[in-house]
Tab-separated table of C-alpha atoms and ligand atoms in Angstrom:
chain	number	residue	atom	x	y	z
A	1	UNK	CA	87.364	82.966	85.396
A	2	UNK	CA	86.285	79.799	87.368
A	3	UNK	CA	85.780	78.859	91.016
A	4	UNK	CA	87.997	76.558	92.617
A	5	UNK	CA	89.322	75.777	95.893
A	6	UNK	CA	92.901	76.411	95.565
A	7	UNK	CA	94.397	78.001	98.055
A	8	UNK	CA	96.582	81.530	98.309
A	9	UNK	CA	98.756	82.867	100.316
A	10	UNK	CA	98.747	86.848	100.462
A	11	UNK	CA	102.506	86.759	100.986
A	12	UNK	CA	102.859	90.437	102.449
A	13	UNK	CA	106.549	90.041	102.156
A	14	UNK	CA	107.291	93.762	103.486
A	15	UNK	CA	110.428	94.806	104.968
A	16	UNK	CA	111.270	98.579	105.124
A	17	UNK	CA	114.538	97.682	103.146
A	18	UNK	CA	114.145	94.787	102.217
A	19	UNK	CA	112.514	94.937	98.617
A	20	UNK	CA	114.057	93.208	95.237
A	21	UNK	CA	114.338	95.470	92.642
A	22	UNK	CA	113.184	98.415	91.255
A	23	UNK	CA	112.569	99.714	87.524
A	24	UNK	CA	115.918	101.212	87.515
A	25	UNK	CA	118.206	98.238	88.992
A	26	UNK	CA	117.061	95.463	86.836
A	27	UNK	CA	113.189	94.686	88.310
A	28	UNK	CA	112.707	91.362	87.904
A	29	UNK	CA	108.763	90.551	87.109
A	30	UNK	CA	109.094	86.862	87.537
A	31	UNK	CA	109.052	85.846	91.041
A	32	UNK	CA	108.148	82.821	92.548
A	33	UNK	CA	109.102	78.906	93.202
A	34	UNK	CA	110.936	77.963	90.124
A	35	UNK	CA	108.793	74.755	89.993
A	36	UNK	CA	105.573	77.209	89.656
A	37	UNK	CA	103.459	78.657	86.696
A	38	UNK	CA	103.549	82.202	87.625
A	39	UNK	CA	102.554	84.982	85.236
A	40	UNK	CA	102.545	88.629	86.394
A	41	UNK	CA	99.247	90.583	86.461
A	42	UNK	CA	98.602	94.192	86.672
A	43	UNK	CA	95.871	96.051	88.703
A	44	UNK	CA	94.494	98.627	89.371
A	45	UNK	CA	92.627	99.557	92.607
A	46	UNK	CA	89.580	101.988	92.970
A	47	UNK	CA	89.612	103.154	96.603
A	48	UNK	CA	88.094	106.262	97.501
A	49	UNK	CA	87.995	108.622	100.194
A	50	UNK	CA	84.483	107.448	101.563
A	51	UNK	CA	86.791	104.050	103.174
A	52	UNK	CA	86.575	104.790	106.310
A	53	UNK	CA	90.413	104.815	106.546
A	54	UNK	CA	90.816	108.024	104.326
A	55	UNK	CA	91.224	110.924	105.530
A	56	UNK	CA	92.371	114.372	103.911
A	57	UNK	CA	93.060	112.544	100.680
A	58	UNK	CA	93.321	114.798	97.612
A	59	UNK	CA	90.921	114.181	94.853
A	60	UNK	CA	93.235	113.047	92.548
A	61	UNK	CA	94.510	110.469	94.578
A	62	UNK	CA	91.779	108.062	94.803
A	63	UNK	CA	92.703	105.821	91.857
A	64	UNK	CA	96.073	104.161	92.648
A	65	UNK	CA	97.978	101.589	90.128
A	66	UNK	CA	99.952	98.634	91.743
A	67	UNK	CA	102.241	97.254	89.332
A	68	UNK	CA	100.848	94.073	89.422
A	69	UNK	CA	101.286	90.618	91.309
A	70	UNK	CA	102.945	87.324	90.198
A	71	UNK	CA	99.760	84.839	89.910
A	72	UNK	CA	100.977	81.754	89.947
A	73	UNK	CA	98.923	78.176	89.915
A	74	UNK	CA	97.597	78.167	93.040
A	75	UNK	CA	99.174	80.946	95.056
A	76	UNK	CA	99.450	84.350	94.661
A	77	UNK	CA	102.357	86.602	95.208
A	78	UNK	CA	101.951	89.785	96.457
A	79	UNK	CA	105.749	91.417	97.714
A	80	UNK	CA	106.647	94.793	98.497
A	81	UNK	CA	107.851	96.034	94.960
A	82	UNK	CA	104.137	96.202	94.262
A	83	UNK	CA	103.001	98.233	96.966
A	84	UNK	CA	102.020	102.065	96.013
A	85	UNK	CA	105.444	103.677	96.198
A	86	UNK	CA	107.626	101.058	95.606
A	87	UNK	CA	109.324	99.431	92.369
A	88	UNK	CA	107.013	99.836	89.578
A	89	UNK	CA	104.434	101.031	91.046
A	90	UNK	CA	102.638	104.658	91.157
A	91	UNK	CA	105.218	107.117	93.293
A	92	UNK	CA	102.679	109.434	94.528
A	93	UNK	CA	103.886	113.205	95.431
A	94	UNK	CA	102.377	113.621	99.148
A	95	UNK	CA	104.051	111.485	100.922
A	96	UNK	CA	101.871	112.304	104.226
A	97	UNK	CA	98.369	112.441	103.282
A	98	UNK	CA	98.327	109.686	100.897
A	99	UNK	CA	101.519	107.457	101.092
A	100	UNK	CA	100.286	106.193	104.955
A	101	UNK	CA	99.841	103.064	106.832
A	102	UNK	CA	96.236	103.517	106.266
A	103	UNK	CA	96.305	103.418	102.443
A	104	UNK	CA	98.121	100.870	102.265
A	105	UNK	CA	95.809	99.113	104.516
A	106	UNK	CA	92.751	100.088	102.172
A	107	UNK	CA	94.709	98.764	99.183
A	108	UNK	CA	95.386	94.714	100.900
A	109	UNK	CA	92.128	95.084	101.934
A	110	UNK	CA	90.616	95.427	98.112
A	111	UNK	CA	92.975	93.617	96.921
A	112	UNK	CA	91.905	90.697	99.256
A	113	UNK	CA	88.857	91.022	98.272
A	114	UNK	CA	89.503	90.941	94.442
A	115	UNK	CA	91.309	87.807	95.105
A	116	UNK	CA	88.105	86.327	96.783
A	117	UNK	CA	86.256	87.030	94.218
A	118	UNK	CA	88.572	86.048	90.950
A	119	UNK	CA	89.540	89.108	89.980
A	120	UNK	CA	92.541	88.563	89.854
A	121	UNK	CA	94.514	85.816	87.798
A	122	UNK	CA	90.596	84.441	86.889
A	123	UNK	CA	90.997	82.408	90.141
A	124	UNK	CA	88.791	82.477	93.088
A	125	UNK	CA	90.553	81.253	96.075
A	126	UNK	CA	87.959	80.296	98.819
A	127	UNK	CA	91.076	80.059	101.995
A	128	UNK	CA	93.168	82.346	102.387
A	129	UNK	CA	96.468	82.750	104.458
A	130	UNK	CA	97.961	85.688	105.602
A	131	UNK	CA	101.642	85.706	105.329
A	132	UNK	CA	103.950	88.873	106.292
A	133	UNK	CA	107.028	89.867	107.191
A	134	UNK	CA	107.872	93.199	109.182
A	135	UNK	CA	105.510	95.797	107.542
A	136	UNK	CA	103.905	93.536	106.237
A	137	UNK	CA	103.018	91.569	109.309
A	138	UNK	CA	101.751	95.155	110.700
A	139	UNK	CA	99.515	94.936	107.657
A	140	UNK	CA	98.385	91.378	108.074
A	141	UNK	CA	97.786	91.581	111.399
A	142	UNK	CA	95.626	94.412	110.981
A	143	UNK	CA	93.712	92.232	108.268
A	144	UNK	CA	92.899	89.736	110.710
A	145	UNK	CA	91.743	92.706	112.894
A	146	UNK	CA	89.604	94.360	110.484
A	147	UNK	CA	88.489	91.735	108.071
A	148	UNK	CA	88.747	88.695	110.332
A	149	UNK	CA	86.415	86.243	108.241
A	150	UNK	CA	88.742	86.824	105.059
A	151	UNK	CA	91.403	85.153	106.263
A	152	UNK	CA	91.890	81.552	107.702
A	153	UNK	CA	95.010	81.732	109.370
A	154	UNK	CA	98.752	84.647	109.641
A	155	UNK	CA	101.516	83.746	109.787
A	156	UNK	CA	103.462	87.352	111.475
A	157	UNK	CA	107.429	86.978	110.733
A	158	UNK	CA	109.710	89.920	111.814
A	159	UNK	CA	106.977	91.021	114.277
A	160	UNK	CA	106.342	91.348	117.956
A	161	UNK	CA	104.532	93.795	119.949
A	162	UNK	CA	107.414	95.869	120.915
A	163	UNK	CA	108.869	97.232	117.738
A	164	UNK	CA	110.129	100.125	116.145
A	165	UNK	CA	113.843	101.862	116.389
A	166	UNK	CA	113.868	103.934	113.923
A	167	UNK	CA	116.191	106.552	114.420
A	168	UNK	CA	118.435	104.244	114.103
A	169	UNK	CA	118.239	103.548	110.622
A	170	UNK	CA	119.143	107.188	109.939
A	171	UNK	CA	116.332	106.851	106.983
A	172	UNK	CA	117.859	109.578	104.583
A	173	UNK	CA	116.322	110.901	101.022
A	174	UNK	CA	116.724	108.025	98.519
A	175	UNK	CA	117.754	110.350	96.004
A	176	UNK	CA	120.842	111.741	98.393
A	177	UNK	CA	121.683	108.090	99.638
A	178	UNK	CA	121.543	106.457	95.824
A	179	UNK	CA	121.367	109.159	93.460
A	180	UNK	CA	122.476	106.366	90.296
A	181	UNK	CA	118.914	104.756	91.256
A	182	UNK	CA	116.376	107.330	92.328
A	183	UNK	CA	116.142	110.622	90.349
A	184	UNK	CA	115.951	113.524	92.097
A	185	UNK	CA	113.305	115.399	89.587
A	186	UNK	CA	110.797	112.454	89.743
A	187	UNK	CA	110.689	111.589	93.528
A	188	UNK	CA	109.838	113.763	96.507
A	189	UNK	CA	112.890	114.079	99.266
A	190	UNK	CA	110.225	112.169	101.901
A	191	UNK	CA	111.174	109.003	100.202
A	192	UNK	CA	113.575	107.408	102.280
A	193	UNK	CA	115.928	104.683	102.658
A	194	UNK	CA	118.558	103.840	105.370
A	195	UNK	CA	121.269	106.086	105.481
A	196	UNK	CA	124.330	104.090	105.387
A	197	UNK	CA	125.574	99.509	104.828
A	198	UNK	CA	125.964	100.121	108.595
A	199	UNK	CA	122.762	101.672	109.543
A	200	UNK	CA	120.824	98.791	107.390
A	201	UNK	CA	123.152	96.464	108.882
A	202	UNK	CA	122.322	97.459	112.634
A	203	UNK	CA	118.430	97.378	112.265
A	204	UNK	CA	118.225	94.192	109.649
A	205	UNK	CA	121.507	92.383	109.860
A	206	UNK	CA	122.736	89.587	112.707
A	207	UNK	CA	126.553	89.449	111.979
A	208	UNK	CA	128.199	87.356	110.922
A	209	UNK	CA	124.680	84.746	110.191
A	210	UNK	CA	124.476	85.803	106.623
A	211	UNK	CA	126.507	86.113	103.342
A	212	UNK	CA	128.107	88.844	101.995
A	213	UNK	CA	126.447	88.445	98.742
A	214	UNK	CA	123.276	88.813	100.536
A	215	UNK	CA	123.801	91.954	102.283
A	216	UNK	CA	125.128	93.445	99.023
A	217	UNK	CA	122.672	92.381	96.662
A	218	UNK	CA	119.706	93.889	99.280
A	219	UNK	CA	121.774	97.485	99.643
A	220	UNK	CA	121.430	97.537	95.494
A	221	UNK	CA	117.829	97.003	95.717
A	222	UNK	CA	117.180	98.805	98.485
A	223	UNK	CA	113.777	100.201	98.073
A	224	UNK	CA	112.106	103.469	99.329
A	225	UNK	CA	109.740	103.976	102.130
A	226	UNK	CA	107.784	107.396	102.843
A	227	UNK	CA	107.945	109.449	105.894
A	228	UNK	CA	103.837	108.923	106.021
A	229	UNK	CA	104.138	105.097	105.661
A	230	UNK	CA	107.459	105.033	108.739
A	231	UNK	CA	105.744	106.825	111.174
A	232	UNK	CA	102.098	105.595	111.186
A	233	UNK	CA	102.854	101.593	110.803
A	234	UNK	CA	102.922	101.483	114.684
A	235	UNK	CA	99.098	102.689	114.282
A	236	UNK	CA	97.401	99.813	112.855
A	237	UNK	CA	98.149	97.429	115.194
A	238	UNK	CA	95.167	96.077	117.120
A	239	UNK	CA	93.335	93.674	118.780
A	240	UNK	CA	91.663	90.866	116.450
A	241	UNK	CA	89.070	89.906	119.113
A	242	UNK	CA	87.190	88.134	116.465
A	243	UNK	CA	90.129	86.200	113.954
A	244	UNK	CA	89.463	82.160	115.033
A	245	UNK	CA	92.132	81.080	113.050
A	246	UNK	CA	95.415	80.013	113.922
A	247	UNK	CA	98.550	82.627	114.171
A	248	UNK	CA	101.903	81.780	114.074
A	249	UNK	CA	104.696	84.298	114.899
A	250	UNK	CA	108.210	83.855	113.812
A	251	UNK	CA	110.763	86.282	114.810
A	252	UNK	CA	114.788	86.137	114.782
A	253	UNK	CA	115.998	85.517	118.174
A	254	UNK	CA	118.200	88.929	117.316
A	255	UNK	CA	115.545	91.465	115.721
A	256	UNK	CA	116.743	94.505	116.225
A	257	UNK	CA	113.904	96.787	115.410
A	258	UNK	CA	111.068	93.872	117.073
A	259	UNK	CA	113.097	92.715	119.942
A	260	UNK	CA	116.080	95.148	120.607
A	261	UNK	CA	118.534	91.881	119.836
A	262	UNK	CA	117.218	90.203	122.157
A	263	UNK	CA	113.635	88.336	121.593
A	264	UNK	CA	114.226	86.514	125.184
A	265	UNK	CA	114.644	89.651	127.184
A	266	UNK	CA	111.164	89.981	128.916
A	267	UNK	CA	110.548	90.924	132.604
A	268	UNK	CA	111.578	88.499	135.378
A	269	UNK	CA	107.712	88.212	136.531
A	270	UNK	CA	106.393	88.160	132.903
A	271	UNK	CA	104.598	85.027	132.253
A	272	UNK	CA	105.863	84.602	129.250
A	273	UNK	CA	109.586	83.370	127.753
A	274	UNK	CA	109.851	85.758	125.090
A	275	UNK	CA	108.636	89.060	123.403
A	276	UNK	CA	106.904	87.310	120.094
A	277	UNK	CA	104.853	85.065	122.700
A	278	UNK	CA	103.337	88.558	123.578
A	279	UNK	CA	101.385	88.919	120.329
A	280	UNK	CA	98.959	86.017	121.723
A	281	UNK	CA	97.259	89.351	123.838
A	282	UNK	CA	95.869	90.547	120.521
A	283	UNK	CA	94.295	87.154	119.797
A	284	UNK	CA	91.778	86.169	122.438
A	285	UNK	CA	90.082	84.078	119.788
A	286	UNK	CA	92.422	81.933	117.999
A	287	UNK	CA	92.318	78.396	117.666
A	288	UNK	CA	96.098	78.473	117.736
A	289	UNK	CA	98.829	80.353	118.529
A	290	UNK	CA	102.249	79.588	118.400
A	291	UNK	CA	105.752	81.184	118.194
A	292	UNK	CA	109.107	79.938	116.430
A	293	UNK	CA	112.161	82.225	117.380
A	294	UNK	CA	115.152	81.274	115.060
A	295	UNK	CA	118.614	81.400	116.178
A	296	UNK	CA	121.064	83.872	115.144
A	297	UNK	CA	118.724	85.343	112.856
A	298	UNK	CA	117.947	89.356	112.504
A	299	UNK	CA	115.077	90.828	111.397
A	300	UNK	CA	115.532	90.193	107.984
A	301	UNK	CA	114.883	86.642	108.136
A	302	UNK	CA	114.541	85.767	104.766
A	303	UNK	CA	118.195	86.761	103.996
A	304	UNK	CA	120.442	84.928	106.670
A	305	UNK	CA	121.645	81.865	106.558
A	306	UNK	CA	118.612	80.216	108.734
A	307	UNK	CA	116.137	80.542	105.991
A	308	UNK	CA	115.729	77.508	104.303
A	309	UNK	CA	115.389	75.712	107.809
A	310	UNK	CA	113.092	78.843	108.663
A	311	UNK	CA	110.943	78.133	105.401
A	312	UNK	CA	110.298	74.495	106.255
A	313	UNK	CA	108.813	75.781	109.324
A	314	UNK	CA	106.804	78.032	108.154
A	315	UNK	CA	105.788	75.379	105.420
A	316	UNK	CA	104.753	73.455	107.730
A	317	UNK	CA	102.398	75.631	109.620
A	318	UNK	CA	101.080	76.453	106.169
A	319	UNK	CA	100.450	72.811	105.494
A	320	UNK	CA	99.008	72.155	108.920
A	321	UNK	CA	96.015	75.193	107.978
A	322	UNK	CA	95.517	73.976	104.409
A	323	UNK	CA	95.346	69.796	105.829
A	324	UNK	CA	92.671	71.253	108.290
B	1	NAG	C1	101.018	78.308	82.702
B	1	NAG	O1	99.786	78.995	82.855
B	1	NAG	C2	99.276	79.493	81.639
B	1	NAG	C3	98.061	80.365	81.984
B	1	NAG	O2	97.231	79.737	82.937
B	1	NAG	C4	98.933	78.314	80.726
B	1	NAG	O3	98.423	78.803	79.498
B	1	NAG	C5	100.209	77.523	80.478
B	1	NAG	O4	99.904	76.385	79.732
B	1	NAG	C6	100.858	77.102	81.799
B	1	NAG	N1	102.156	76.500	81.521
B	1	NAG	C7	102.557	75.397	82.118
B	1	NAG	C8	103.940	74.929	81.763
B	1	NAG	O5	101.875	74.783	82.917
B	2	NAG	C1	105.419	117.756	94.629
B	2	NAG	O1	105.227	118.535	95.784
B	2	NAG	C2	106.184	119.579	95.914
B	2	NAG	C3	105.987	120.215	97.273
B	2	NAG	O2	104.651	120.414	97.552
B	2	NAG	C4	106.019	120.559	94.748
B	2	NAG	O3	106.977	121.580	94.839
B	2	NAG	C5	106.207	119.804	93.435
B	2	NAG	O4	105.939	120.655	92.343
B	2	NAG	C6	105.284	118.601	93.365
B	2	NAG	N1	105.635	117.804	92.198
B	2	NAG	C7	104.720	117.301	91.389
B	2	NAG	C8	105.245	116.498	90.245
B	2	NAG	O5	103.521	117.472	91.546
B	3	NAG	C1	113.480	111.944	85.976
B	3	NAG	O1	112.071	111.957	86.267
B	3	NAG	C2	111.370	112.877	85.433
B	3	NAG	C3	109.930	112.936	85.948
B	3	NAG	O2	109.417	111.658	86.148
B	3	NAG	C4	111.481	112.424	83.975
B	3	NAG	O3	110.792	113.325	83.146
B	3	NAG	C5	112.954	112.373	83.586
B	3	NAG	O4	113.102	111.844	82.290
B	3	NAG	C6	113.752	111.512	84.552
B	3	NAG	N1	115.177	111.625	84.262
B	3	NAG	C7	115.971	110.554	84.208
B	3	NAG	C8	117.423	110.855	83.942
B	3	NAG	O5	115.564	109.419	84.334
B	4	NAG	C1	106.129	92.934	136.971
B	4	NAG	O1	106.912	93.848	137.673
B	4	NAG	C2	106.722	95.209	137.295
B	4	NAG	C3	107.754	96.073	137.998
B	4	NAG	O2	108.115	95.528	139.232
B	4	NAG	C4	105.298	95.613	137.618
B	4	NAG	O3	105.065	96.953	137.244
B	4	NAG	C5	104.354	94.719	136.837
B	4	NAG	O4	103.012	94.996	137.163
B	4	NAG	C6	104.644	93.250	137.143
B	4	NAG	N1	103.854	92.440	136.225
B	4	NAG	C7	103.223	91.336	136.596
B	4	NAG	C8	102.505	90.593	135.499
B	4	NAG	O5	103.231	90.936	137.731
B	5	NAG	C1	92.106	92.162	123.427
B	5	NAG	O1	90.764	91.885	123.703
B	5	NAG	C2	90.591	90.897	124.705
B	5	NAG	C3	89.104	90.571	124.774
B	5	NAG	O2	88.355	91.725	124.795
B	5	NAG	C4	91.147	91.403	126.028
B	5	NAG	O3	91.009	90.407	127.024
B	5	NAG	C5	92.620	91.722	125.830
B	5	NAG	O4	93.149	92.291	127.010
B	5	NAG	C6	92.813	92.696	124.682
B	5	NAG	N1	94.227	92.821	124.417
B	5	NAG	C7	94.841	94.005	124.364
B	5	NAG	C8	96.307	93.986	124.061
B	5	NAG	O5	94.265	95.056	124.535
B	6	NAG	C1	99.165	74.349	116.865
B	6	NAG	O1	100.324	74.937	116.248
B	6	NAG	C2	101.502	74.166	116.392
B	6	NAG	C3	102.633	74.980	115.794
B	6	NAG	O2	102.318	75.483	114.513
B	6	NAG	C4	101.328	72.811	115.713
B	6	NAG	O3	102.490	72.055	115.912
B	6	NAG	C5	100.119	72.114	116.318
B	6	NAG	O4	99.900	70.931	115.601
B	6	NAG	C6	98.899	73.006	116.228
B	6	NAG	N1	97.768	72.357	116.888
B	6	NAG	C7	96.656	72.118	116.236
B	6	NAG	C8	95.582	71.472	117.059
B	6	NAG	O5	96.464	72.401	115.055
């Protein structure tokens, strides 16, 4: 292990359905820039019930294995197919008590804090940025909430103040919706996915900004999410009175489940232009804020056509915290 003053990025690239792959449709363990050294690590995380988050966790559910993240040569990857539940990692069976918001919470937390300190990839990264995107942003924000001096800047895509529909996704048991990927015997009915193409469509989707290919090659990797984990996200949001970094928002200028379609629709007397510029109320301390709404762009982001102009944004707010 040695010290060094790389940087990392604690890409909490969440989206309820937006994951890669999964151990049974061809999971891909290399991720990453093609240009970068990345090798994939596993870990596994020791949280127990006295973190203050836990509460009416089972005994033998204090030990949970991620499947690992992509270390790479001076960023780290850490995406949603290794968060507890998801792709190759652990599937626990109580999908209320344990599978929550709140664990998942307690696991970026440690895991932020094994990064700190090298232990993981034998790299100690001394600035940190907190990248997410939709759950994950509900994550990172709560980082910069509840560990504000681990982090030197976020970066909150798919996020505003104002989310969640969803009823409309008509989240269904994964096993029912793609019984060829999820087997019925080894995963609990409260694993969910969106119902139907048109019910991911609706809540992720800005017709016609992205390719067919796209849309098709998400609704094969569609990953799970527990009932626990969909209905206590909107909990963790909260006010980072101390984070004195800069935060940058970037939202689609038609998220559905973050804006209703609409990220300009605010009240006539509201003295702001848009719903992301909102988030600034939860950061009375930041050296920075800033929002970037992309045009006819959805909630998943990452997948329409915008997103290589979208990354070079983003980039360059990353650039701007690193150059500071
Ligand atoms: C990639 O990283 C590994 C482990 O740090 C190192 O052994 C290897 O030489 C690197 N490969 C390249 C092409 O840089
Ligand atoms: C999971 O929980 C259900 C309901 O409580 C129970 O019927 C089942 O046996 C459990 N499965 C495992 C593998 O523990
Ligand atoms: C389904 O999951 C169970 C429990 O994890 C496992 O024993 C079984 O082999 C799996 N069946 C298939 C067809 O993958
Ligand atoms: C805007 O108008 C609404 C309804 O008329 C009112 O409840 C709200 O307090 C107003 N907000 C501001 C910032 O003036
Ligand atoms: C966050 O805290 C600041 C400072 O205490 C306060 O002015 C602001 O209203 C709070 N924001 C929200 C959304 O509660
Ligand atoms: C504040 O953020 C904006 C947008 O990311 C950037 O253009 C500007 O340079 C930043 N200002 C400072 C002082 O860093």
């Amino acid at each position: 292990m040695h010290s060094s003053s790389r940087f990392l990025c604690l890409l909490g690239l969440v989206s309820v359905a937006l994951a890669q792959s999964t151990n049974q449709a061809g999971y891909n363990p290399r991720i990453g820039p093609s240009n970068a050294n990345c090798t994939r690590q596993n870990y596994q995380l020791e949280i127990t019930s006295n973190n203050m988050v836990f509460q009416n966790v089972d005994s033998n559910a204090n030990t949970f294995i991620g499947s690992g993240a992509n270390v790479c040569n001076n960023f780290v990857m850490y995406v949603y197919n290794d968060h507890l539940s998801t792709g190759l990692s652990e599937h626990p069976n109580d999908t209320y008590n344990v599978v929550q918001a709140s664990t998942d919470l307690a696991i970026a937390t440690k895991l932020l804090d094994m990064l700190k300190h090298g232990e993981i990839g034998g790299q100690q990264f001394d600035k940190v940025i907190g990248i997410g995107h939709s759950y994950g942003s509900v994550q990172i924000q709560a980082l910069s909430a509840t560990v504000p001096q681990m982090l030197d800047a976020v970066l909150l895509q798919g996020f505003s103040m104002n989310g969640h529909l969803l009823t409309s996704g008509a989240y269904s048991p994964a096993t029912e919706v793609f019984p060829d990927r999820f087997n019925q015997s080894g995963l609990p009915s409260t694993y969910l996915t969106t119902l139907a193409p048109q019910t991911q469509q609706l809540n992720f989707w800005f017709f016609p900004y992205y390719s067919d290919a796209a849309f098709d090659h998400n609704r094969k990797t569609e990953q799970p999410v527990t009932q626990g984990v969909l209905f206590t996200q909107g909990g963790l949001m909260q006010n980072a009175t101390s984070f004195t970094g800069p935060v940058h928002v970037v939202t689609g200028a038609n998220d559905w489940p973050f804006c209703f379609n609409d990220c300009y629709a605010v009240p006539a007397n509201s003295t702001y232009t848009s719903i992301p510029e909102y988030v600034q109320e939860l950061y009375p301390v930041t050296s920075n804020f800033s929002v970037y709404i992309p045009e006819n762009t959805g909630h998943a982001v990452n997948a329409h056509y915008s997103a290589p102009d979208v990354y070079q944004e983003m980039l360059a707010f990353v650039s701007n915290v690193f150059g500071a």
